[in-house]
């Protein structure tokens, strides 16, 4: 069954489209002074800056308890922790899906205010764990074109972005394929293409390797390794983390409990055990 969003395409045809990272040493038991501002001492604005972010669900559960972090342009960072640590809740705050206006979050120097929300949603490319939550149009082309169309871009730019994004994820030539007929690995690639088409400042992926067979997982690792995009990736796949991400952030009970070089943190067995993690 087609989702409501598909209706937007029912009345449209293709001819009527409108329009040098520093090493990060471990930080344990994060303190409030960990991050003071969104600009580094060298005057460089962080791609993602979160300062003392807090969130409580309506049932009273405190999902985020003073989360602070900064990610520089070009970094690829893994976000790990046990179930219920607050990882997904944090990710859904980064473009206002949860929490709404939240000035504790800055993307490329822009605070998450009501005025900036549309722009920030284009700058934060959020990719869900289940690609079927992200692919709702009849064809691959229409799925990837949806974001640029929403941005009000001209048809020539939309077509160029779709072609470039599909090529980046190894799906060139799939534009006319039906999204729901693709394999899970192909769907995940197209889901990534849907956000790449908006030229985001950062890709935020939730469990991208989940559900993939070994060949699909390897293809995904190669793809993410080659993409020249800043990334924050939530995962339980520690071998995936070890291979691809130089930096790792550990969350537990709504807090950042460690942030540093992946190799250093993975060598600390006591730290991993304390937070429900295992060495790959």
mmCIF file with all atom_site columns, N, CA and C in Angstrom, residues 2 6-13 138 142:
data_model
loop_
_atom_site.group_PDB
_atom_site.id
_atom_site.type_symbol
_atom_site.label_atom_id
_atom_site.label_alt_id
_atom_site.label_comp_id
_atom_site.label_asym_id
_atom_site.label_entity_id
_atom_site.label_seq_id
_atom_site.pdbx_PDB_ins_code
_atom_site.Cartn_x
_atom_site.Cartn_y
_atom_site.Cartn_z
_atom_site.occupancy
_atom_site.B_iso_or_equiv
_atom_site.pdbx_formal_charge
_atom_site.auth_seq_id
_atom_site.auth_comp_id
_atom_site.auth_asym_id
_atom_site.auth_atom_id
_atom_site.pdbx_PDB_model_num
ATOM 1  N N  . UNK A 1 2   ? 0.490  2.203  -0.800  1.00 0.00 ? 2   UNK A N  1
ATOM 2  C CA . UNK A 1 2   ? 1.268  3.443  -0.903  1.00 0.00 ? 2   UNK A CA 1
ATOM 3  C C  . UNK A 1 2   ? 1.003  4.341  0.284   1.00 0.00 ? 2   UNK A C  1
ATOM 4  N N  . UNK A 1 6   ? 2.972  9.415  -1.241  1.00 0.00 ? 6   UNK A N  1
ATOM 5  C CA . UNK A 1 6   ? 2.992  9.055  -2.653  1.00 0.00 ? 6   UNK A CA 1
ATOM 6  C C  . UNK A 1 6   ? 2.024  9.901  -3.456  1.00 0.00 ? 6   UNK A C  1
ATOM 7  N N  . UNK A 1 7   ? 0.948  10.376 -2.824  1.00 0.00 ? 7   UNK A N  1
ATOM 8  C CA . UNK A 1 7   ? -0.072 11.128 -3.541  1.00 0.00 ? 7   UNK A CA 1
ATOM 9  C C  . UNK A 1 7   ? 0.525  12.349 -4.222  1.00 0.00 ? 7   UNK A C  1
ATOM 10 N N  . UNK A 1 8   ? 1.581  12.924 -3.610  1.00 0.00 ? 8   UNK A N  1
ATOM 11 C CA . UNK A 1 8   ? 2.206  14.101 -4.197  1.00 0.00 ? 8   UNK A CA 1
ATOM 12 C C  . UNK A 1 8   ? 2.706  13.807 -5.595  1.00 0.00 ? 8   UNK A C  1
ATOM 13 N N  . UNK A 1 9   ? 3.091  12.565 -5.846  1.00 0.00 ? 9   UNK A N  1
ATOM 14 C CA . UNK A 1 9   ? 3.649  12.209 -7.140  1.00 0.00 ? 9   UNK A CA 1
ATOM 15 C C  . UNK A 1 9   ? 2.578  11.782 -8.130  1.00 0.00 ? 9   UNK A C  1
ATOM 16 N N  . UNK A 1 10  ? 1.369  11.450 -7.657  1.00 0.00 ? 10  UNK A N  1
ATOM 17 C CA . UNK A 1 10  ? 0.344  10.964 -8.564  1.00 0.00 ? 10  UNK A CA 1
ATOM 18 C C  . UNK A 1 10  ? -0.008 11.993 -9.616  1.00 0.00 ? 10  UNK A C  1
ATOM 19 N N  . UNK A 1 11  ? 0.057  13.284 -9.282  1.00 0.00 ? 11  UNK A N  1
ATOM 20 C CA . UNK A 1 11  ? -0.327 14.343 -10.201 1.00 0.00 ? 11  UNK A CA 1
ATOM 21 C C  . UNK A 1 11  ? 0.871  14.968 -10.904 1.00 0.00 ? 11  UNK A C  1
ATOM 22 N N  . UNK A 1 12  ? 2.061  14.350 -10.746 1.00 0.00 ? 12  UNK A N  1
ATOM 23 C CA . UNK A 1 12  ? 3.267  14.903 -11.356 1.00 0.00 ? 12  UNK A CA 1
ATOM 24 C C  . UNK A 1 12  ? 3.834  13.919 -12.372 1.00 0.00 ? 12  UNK A C  1
ATOM 25 N N  . UNK A 1 13  ? 4.372  14.429 -13.465 1.00 0.00 ? 13  UNK A N  1
ATOM 26 C CA . UNK A 1 13  ? 5.162  13.619 -14.377 1.00 0.00 ? 13  UNK A CA 1
ATOM 27 C C  . UNK A 1 13  ? 6.585  14.109 -14.297 1.00 0.00 ? 13  UNK A C  1
ATOM 28 N N  . UNK A 1 138 ? 6.690  5.322  -5.833  1.00 0.00 ? 138 UNK A N  1
ATOM 29 C CA . UNK A 1 138 ? 6.639  4.144  -6.700  1.00 0.00 ? 138 UNK A CA 1
ATOM 30 C C  . UNK A 1 138 ? 7.991  3.725  -7.257  1.00 0.00 ? 138 UNK A C  1
ATOM 31 N N  . UNK A 1 142 ? 11.839 8.658  -8.117  1.00 0.00 ? 142 UNK A N  1
ATOM 32 C CA . UNK A 1 142 ? 10.929 9.532  -7.371  1.00 0.00 ? 142 UNK A CA 1
ATOM 33 C C  . UNK A 1 142 ? 11.294 9.594  -5.889  1.00 0.00 ? 142 UNK A C  1
#
